[in-house]
Coordinates of C-alpha atoms and ligand atoms in Angstrom, one line a residue:
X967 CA 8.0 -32.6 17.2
X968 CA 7.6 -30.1 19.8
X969 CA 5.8 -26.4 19.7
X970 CA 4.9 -23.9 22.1
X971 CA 1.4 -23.8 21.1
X972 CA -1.0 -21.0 21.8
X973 CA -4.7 -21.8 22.0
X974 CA -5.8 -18.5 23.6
X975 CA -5.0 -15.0 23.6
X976 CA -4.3 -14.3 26.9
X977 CA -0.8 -13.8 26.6
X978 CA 2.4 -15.2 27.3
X979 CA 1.2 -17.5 30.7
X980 CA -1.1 -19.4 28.6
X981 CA 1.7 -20.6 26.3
X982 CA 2.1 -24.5 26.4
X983 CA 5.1 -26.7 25.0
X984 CA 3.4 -29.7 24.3
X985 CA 4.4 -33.0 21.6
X986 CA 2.6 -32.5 17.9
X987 CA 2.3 -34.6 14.9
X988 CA 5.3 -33.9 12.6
X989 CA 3.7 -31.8 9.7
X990 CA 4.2 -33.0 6.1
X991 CA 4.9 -30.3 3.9
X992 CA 2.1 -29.2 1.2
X993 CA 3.1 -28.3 -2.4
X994 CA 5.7 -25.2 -2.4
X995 CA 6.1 -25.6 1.3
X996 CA 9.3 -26.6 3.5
X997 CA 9.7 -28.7 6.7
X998 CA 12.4 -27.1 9.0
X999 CA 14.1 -29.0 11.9
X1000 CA 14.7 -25.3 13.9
X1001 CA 18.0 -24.6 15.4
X1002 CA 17.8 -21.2 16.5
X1003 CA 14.2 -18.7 16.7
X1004 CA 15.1 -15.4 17.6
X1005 CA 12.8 -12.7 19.6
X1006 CA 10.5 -9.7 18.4
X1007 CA 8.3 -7.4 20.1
X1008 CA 5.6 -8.4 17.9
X1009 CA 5.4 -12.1 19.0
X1010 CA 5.1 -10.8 22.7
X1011 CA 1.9 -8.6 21.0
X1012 CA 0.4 -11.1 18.4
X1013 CA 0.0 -14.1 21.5
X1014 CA -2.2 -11.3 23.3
X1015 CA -3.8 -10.3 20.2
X1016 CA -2.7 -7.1 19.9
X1017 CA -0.7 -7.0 16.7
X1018 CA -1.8 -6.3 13.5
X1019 CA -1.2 -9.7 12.0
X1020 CA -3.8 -12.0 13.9
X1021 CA -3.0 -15.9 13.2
X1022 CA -6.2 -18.6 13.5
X1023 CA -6.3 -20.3 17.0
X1024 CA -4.2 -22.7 17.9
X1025 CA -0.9 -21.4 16.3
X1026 CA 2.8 -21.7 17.4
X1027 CA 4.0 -18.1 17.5
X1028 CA 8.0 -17.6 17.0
X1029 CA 8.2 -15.2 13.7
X1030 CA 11.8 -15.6 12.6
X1031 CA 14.1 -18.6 13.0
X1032 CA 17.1 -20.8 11.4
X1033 CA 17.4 -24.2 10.9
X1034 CA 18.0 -26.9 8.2
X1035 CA 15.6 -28.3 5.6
X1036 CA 14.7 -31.6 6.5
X1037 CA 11.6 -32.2 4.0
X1038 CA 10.7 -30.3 0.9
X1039 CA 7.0 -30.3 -0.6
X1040 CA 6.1 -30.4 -3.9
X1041 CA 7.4 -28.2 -6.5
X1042 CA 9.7 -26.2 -4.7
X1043 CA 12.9 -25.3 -6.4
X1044 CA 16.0 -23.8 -5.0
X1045 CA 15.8 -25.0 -1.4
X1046 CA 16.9 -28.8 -0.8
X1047 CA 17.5 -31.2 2.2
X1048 CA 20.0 -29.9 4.5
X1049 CA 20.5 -26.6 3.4
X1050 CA 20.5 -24.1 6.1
X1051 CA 18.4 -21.3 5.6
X1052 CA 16.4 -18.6 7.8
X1053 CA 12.5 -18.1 7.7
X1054 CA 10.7 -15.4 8.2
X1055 CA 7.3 -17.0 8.1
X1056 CA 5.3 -14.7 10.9
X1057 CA 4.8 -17.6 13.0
X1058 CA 6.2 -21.2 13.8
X1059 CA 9.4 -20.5 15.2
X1060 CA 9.1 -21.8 18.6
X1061 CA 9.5 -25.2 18.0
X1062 CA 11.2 -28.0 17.0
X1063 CA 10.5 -28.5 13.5
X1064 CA 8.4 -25.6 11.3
X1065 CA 6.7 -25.5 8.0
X1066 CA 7.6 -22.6 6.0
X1067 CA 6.2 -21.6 2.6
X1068 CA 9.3 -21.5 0.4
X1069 CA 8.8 -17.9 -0.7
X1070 CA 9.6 -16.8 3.0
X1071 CA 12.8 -19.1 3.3
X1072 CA 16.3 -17.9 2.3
X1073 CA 19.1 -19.9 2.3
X1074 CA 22.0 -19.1 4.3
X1075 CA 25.1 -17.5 2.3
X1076 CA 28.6 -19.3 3.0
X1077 CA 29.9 -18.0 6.3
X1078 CA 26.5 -16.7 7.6
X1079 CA 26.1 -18.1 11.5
X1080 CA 23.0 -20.0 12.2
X1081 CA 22.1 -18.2 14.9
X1082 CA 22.5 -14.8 12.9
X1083 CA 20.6 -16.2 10.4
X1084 CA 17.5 -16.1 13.4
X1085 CA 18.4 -12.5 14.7
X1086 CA 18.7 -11.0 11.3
X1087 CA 16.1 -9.9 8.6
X1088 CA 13.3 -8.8 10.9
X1089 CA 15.5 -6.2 12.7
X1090 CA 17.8 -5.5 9.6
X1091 CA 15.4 -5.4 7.2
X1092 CA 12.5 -3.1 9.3
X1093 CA 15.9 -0.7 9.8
X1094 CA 16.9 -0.8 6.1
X1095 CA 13.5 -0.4 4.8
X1096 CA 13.2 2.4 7.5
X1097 CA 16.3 4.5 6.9
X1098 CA 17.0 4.1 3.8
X1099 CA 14.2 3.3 1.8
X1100 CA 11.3 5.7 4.0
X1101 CA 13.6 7.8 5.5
X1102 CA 16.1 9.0 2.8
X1103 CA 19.0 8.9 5.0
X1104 CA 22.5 10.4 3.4
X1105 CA 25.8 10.4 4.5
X1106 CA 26.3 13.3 7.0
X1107 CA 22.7 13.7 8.1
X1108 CA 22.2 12.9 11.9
X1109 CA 20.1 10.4 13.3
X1110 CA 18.1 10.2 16.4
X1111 CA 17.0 6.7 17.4
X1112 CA 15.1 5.7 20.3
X1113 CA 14.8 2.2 22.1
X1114 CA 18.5 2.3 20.3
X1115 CA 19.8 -0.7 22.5
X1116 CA 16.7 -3.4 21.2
X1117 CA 16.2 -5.5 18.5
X1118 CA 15.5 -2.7 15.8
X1119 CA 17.1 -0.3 17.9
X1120 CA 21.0 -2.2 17.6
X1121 CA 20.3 -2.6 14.0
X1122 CA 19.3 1.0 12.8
X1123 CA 23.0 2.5 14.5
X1124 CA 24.8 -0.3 12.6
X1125 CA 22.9 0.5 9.4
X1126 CA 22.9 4.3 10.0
X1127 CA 26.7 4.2 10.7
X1128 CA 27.3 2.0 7.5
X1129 CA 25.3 4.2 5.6
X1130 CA 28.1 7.4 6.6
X1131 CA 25.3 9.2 9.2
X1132 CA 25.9 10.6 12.7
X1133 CA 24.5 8.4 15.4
X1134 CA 23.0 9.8 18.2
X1135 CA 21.7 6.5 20.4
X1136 CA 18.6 7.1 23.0
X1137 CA 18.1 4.1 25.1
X1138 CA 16.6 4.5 29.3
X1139 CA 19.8 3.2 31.0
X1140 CA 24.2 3.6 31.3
X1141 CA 24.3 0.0 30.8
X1142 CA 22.2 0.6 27.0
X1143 CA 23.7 3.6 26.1
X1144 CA 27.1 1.7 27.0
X1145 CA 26.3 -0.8 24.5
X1146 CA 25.0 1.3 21.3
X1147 CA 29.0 3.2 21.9
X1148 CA 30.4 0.0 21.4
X1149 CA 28.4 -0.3 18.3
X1150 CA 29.6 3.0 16.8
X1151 CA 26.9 5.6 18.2
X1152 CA 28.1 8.8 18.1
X1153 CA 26.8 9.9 20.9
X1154 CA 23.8 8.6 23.9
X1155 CA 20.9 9.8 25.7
X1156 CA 19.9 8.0 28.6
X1157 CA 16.4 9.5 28.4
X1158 CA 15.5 8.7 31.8
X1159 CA 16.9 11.3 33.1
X1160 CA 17.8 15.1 32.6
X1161 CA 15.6 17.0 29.6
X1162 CA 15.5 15.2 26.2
X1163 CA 14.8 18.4 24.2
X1164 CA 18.0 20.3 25.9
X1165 CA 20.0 16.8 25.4
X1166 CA 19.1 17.1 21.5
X1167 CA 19.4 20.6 21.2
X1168 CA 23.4 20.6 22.6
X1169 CA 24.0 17.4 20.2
X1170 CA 23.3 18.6 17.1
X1171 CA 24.2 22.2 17.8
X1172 CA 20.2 23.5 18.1
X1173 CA 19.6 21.9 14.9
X1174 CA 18.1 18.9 15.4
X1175 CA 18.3 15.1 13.8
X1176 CA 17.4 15.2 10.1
X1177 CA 16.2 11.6 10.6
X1178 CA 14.2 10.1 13.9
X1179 CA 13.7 6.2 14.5
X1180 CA 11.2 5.9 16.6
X1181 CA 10.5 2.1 17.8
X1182 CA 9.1 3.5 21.5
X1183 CA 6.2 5.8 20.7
X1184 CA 4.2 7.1 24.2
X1185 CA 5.6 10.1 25.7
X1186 CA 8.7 10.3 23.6
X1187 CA 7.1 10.8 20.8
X1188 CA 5.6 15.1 20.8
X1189 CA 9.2 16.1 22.7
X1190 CA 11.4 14.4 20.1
X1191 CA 9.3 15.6 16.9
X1192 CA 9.2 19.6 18.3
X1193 CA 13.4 18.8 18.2
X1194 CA 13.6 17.3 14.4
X1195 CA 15.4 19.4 12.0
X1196 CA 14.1 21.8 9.0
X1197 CA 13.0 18.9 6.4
X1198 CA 13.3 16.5 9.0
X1199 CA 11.8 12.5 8.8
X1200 CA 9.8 11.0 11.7
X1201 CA 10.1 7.5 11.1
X1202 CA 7.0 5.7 12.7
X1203 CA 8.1 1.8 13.4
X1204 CA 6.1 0.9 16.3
X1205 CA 4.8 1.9 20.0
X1206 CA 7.1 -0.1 22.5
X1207 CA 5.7 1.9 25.6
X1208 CA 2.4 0.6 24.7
X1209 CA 0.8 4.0 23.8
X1210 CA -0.2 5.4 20.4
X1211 CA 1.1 8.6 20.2
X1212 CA -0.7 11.9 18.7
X1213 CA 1.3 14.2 17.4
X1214 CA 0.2 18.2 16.5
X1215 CA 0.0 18.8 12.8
X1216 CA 1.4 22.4 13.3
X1217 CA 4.8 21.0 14.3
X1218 CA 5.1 19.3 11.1
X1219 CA 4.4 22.5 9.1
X1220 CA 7.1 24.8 11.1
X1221 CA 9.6 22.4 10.2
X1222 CA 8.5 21.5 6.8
X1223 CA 9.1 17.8 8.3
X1224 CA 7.7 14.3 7.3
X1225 CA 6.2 12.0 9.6
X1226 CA 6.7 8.4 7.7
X1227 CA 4.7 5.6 8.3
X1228 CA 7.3 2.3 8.0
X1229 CA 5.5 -1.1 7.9
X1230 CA 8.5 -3.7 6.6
X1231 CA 6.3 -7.0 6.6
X1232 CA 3.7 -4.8 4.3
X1233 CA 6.9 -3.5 2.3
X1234 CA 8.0 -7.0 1.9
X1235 CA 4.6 -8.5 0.6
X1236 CA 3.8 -5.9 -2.2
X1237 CA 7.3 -5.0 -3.3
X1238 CA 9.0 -8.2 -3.2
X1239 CA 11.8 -7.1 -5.6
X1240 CA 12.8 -3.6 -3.8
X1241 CA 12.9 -6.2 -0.5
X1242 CA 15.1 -9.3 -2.2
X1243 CA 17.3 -6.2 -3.0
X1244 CA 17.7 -4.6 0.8
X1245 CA 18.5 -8.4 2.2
X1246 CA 21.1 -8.3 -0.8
X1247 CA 22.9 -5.4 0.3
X1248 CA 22.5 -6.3 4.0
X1249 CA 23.9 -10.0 3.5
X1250 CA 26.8 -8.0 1.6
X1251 CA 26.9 -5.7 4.4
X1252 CA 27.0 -8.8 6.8
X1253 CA 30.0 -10.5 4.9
X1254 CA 31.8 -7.3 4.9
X1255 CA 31.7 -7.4 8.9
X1256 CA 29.4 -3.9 9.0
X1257 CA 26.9 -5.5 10.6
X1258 CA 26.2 -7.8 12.8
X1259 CA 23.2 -9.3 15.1
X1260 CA 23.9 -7.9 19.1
X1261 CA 22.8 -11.5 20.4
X1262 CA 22.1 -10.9 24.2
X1263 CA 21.7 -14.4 25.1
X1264 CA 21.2 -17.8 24.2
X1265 CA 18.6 -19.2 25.9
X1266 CA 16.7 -23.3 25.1
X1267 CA 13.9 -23.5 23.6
X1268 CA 12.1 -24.1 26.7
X1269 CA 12.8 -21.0 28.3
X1270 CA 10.5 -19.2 25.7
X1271 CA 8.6 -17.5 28.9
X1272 CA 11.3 -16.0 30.6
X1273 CA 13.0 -14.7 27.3
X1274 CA 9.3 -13.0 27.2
X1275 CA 9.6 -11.7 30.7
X1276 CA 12.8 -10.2 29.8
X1277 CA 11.5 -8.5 27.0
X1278 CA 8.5 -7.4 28.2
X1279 CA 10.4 -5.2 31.2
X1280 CA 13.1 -4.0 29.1
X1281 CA 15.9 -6.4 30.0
X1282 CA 17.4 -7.4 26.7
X1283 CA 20.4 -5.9 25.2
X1284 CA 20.1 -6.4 21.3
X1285 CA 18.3 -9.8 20.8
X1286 CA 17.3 -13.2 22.7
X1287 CA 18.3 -16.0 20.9
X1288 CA 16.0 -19.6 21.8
X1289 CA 18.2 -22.7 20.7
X1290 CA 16.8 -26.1 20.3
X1291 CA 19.9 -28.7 21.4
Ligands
NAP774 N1 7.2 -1.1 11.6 C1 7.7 -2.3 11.4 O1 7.7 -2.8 10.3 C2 8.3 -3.0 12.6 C3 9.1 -4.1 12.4 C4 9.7 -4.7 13.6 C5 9.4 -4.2 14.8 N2 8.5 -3.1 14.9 C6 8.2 -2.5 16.2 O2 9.4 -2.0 16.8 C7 9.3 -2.0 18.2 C8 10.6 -2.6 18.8 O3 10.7 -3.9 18.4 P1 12.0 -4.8 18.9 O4 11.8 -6.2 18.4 O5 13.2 -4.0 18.6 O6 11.7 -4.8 20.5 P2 12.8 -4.7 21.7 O7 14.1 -5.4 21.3 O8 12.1 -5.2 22.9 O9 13.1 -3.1 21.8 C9 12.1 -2.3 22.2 C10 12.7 -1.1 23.0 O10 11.7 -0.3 23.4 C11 12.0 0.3 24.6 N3 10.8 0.4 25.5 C12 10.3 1.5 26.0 N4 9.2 1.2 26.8 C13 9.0 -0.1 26.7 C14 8.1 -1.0 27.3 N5 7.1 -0.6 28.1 N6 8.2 -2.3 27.1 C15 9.2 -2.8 26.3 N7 10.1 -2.0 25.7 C16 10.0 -0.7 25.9 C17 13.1 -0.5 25.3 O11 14.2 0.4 25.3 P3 14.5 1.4 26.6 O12 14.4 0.5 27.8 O13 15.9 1.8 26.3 O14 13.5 2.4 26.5 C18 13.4 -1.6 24.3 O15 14.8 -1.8 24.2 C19 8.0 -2.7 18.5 O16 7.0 -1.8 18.8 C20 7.7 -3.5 17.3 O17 6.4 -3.8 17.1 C21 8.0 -2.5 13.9

């Protein structure tokens, strides 16, 4: 097999594809021959060391991919050679062949794409979790999301629209705010322009969004929350720009608003049930054609670096796909 291994954490340049034993897999493990590993910001921050999740050295990052059993361990039930399926195992992607404990495996419903299945319960699930688990959202509330034309971004508008809210889509170019239209947002802000507060203010008639996703953090974060609405949710998914954000308690009292702490992998571990559920409804959701992974390109397996570079300075429109041929 093949890996992109990392041995150090100094980031993406120190990244080396190099041959490996094929691993045997352990009792309740999987072997899987990966066909497809998708990106997410937190496998450009866990190979520098900066995410919360901090794999032993050496480890082959890649935390959600697709692919087909091609060995199965001891004592695992449900999963079988040759059945696709998806992983979401935190590392291991970025490879040719991955072992997977079967608890994080899932096999692919009938119909479900392969690639999808890479692009697909990271993103989806964070968003479900996020809206409508943390953030309460109903049908006819507004919701603001920022970073709307990413990974998380693309999902929370599908999932917000499917759920009946208004979409209002803030991403830092045309081209982005071009793209979360076509996906059903009901309206864009290119926030790297004009005034973001005004921009809010004339959307939602000086109101304000009853529900904020905020994936960015930095210096979005104070101008958007003084905009939320009366009982407003500040959904807190991660810090893109790099900076933590501090936020004046004040503003949360004037508006009687929440801010909400969302941490999916977390959510997943300790409430596996409440989690099987969401991917239930999102794989329903899937089927029914309300959803669907924005899959920016396709790029081989080798090209793991550039797809980083891309990512890295804001390039990507939905999600970068690595295929193995
Ligand atoms: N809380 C959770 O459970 C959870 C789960 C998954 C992901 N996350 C977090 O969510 C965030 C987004 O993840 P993702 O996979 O959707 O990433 P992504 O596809 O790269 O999207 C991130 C978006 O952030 C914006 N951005 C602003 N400044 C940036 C910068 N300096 N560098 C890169 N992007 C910047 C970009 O949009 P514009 O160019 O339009 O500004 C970009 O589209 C990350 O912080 C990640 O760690 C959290």
């Amino acid at each position: 097999m093949h890996a992109w291994l990392c041995t150090t954490l100094e980031g993406v340049d120190a990244l080396h594809w190099q041959e490996l034993p094929t691993p045997q897999p352990q009792a309740g493990e999987v072997r899987i021959a990966v066909r497809a590993a998708s990106l997410n910001f937190p496998d450009l921050l866990i190979v520098q060391g900066k995410y919360q999740f901090k794999p032993d050295l050496p480890f082959v990052p890649g935390a959600e991919y697709s692919g087909v059993v091609d060995a199965v361990g001891e004592g695992v039930t449900g999963l079988a050679v040759g059945m696709p399926v998806a992983a979401i195992a935190g590392t291991g992607g970025f490879a040719t062949h991955a072992i997977a404990k079967a608890a994080q495996v899932l096999p692919l419903p009938p119909g479900f794409a392969i690639e999808d299945g890479a692009a697909f319960a990271f993103t989806y699930g964070t968003s479900h979790h996020a809206l409508i688990d943390r953030g309460q959202l109903k049908a006819g509330e507004t919701v603001l999301v920022l970073g709307a034309a990413g990974g998380v971004g693309t999902a929370a508008i599908q999932i917000a629209k499917a759920a009946g809210a208004k979409v209002i889509a803030a991403a830092s170019t045309d081209e982005k705010c071009a793209l979360c239209k076509e996906l059903g947002a009901d309206a864009t802000i290119n926030y790297s322009r004009g005034n973001l507060r005004d921009e809010i203010k004339a959307l939602t008639d000086g109101k304000g969004p009853d529900v904020v996703y905020d994936p960015v953090g930095g210096d979005l974060a104070e101008p958007v929350f003084r905009s939320i609405a009366w009982r407003g949710r500040y959904l807190v998914i991660g810090f893109a720009q790099g900076g933590i954000p501090s936020l004046p308690l004040n503003l949360a009292l004037l508006k009687g608003a929440s801010i909400v702490g969302v941490f999916w992998g977390e959510f997943a571990r300790r409430e596996p049930k409440a989690h099987a559920a969401a991917l239930a409804d999102l794989a329903a959701w899937y089927a029914q054609g309300k959803i669907k992974p924005v899959i920016d390109a396709r790029l081989p397996m080798k090209s793991l670096k550039e797809a980083f570079t891309r990512m890295g300075s804001r390039q990507v429109r939905g999600k970068l796909v690595l295929v193995n041929d």
